[in-house]
Amino acid sequence: MCVDCGYVFTKQSNKSLPVCPMSNLSSDVIPHVRNGWISLSGQGDAPEDPYPDEK
């Protein structure tokens, strides 16, 4: 999920992510200043791939 606008992007691997496609629109009403993603799932989905310890 884009940290600026909430756009949800689905991809098999999150090691390399593109720029949010919503930031390239000429009608961009939500400025994209942080330009990052939040992983909603992935690591931790399988018992053999658990979440790392939270600190």
XYZ file of N, CA and C in Angstrom:
165
model
N 0.848 -1.163 0.000
C 0.000 0.000 0.000
C 0.902 1.238 0.000
N 0.570 2.200 -0.847
C 1.344 3.438 -0.939
C 1.181 4.224 0.363
N 2.293 4.688 0.946
C 2.228 5.433 2.197
C 1.651 6.828 2.011
N 1.601 7.311 0.786
C 1.066 8.651 0.541
C -0.424 8.658 0.220
N -0.877 7.739 -0.650
C -2.274 7.812 -1.093
C -3.108 6.584 -0.756
N -2.475 5.483 -0.340
C -3.222 4.280 0.009
C -3.475 3.344 -1.157
N -2.908 3.631 -2.325
C -3.053 2.746 -3.486
C -2.502 1.370 -3.138
N -3.273 0.327 -3.427
C -2.849 -1.036 -3.127
C -2.262 -1.661 -4.385
N -1.036 -2.135 -4.268
C -0.300 -2.734 -5.368
C -0.069 -4.198 -5.035
N -0.403 -5.090 -5.956
C -0.242 -6.517 -5.728
C 0.898 -7.041 -6.590
N 1.815 -7.731 -5.940
C 2.980 -8.264 -6.635
C 3.471 -9.487 -5.875
N 4.050 -10.456 -6.571
C 4.559 -11.671 -5.945
C 5.688 -11.374 -4.958
N 6.629 -10.535 -5.339
C 7.789 -10.242 -4.504
C 7.860 -8.748 -4.260
N 8.271 -8.354 -3.070
C 8.364 -6.921 -2.799
C 9.807 -6.456 -2.631
N 10.742 -7.161 -3.240
C 12.143 -6.753 -3.159
C 12.417 -5.539 -4.038
N 11.648 -5.356 -5.084
C 11.804 -4.215 -5.975
C 10.413 -3.719 -6.363
N 10.077 -2.520 -5.940
C 8.748 -1.976 -6.209
C 8.844 -0.724 -7.065
N 7.858 -0.508 -7.920
C 7.862 0.681 -8.769
C 7.382 1.908 -7.986
N 7.471 3.043 -8.611
C 6.888 4.263 -8.072
C 5.370 4.105 -8.128
N 4.660 4.657 -7.175
C 3.196 4.569 -7.169
C 2.645 5.153 -8.470
N 1.818 4.395 -9.192
C 1.282 4.908 -10.450
C 0.363 6.116 -10.261
N -0.156 6.290 -9.077
C -1.034 7.431 -8.822
C -0.241 8.738 -8.713
N 1.055 8.659 -8.441
C 1.867 9.875 -8.317
C 2.196 10.481 -9.672
N 1.990 9.725 -10.742
C 2.309 10.218 -12.085
C 1.128 10.861 -12.784
N -0.018 10.924 -12.123
C -1.203 11.494 -12.750
C -1.158 13.019 -12.721
N -1.632 13.640 -13.786
C -1.648 15.101 -13.813
C -2.675 15.652 -12.828
N -3.670 14.837 -12.461
C -4.699 15.265 -11.503
C -4.364 14.785 -10.091
N -3.084 14.632 -9.790
C -2.629 14.124 -8.487
C -3.017 15.124 -7.394
N -4.097 14.820 -6.660
C -4.553 15.716 -5.601
C -3.904 15.382 -4.257
N -3.303 14.195 -4.148
C -2.583 13.813 -2.942
C -1.093 13.843 -3.279
N -0.375 14.827 -2.750
C 1.056 14.878 -3.072
C 1.794 13.662 -2.531
N 2.685 13.142 -3.320
C 3.505 11.994 -2.933
C 4.871 12.521 -2.494
N 5.044 12.659 -1.188
C 6.295 13.195 -0.662
C 7.156 12.115 -0.018
N 6.538 11.067 0.506
C 7.314 10.004 1.157
C 7.754 8.940 0.163
N 6.978 8.745 -0.910
C 7.328 7.803 -1.979
C 7.758 6.438 -1.453
N 6.880 5.792 -0.722
C 7.204 4.486 -0.170
C 5.992 3.574 -0.152
N 6.233 2.344 0.245
C 5.193 1.322 0.304
C 5.162 0.681 1.689
N 3.987 0.241 2.113
C 3.806 -0.548 3.321
C 3.410 -1.942 2.865
N 4.097 -2.954 3.344
C 3.769 -4.326 2.974
C 2.605 -4.801 3.841
N 1.488 -5.141 3.193
C 0.313 -5.592 3.922
C 0.353 -7.085 4.199
N 1.057 -7.829 3.372
C 1.243 -9.259 3.595
C 2.513 -9.671 2.877
N 2.827 -10.912 2.998
C 4.055 -11.396 2.372
C 4.789 -12.231 3.379
N 5.857 -11.689 3.926
C 6.598 -12.443 4.924
C 5.670 -12.706 6.101
N 5.563 -13.947 6.469
C 4.690 -14.314 7.568
C 3.426 -15.021 7.115
N 3.204 -15.124 5.815
C 2.005 -15.784 5.309
C 2.064 -17.295 5.471
N 3.252 -17.860 5.573
C 3.405 -19.309 5.685
C 4.105 -19.643 7.003
N 3.764 -20.780 7.610
C 4.402 -21.155 8.876
C 5.930 -21.250 8.775
N 6.440 -21.628 7.613
C 7.896 -21.745 7.460
C 8.553 -20.397 7.134
N 7.766 -19.324 7.037
C 8.285 -17.994 6.737
C 7.685 -16.978 7.732
N 8.003 -17.108 9.024
C 7.351 -16.285 10.040
C 7.815 -14.832 10.041
N 7.005 -13.986 10.647
C 7.383 -12.590 10.825
C 8.621 -12.505 11.703
N 9.469 -11.527 11.456
C 10.604 -11.349 12.374
C 10.099 -10.801 13.700
N 10.896 -10.950 14.748
C 10.507 -10.424 16.048
C 10.269 -8.933 15.950
N 9.147 -8.473 16.489
C 8.872 -7.034 16.482
C 9.616 -6.384 17.634
N 10.142 -5.213 17.376
C 10.915 -4.500 18.408
C 10.203 -3.259 18.831
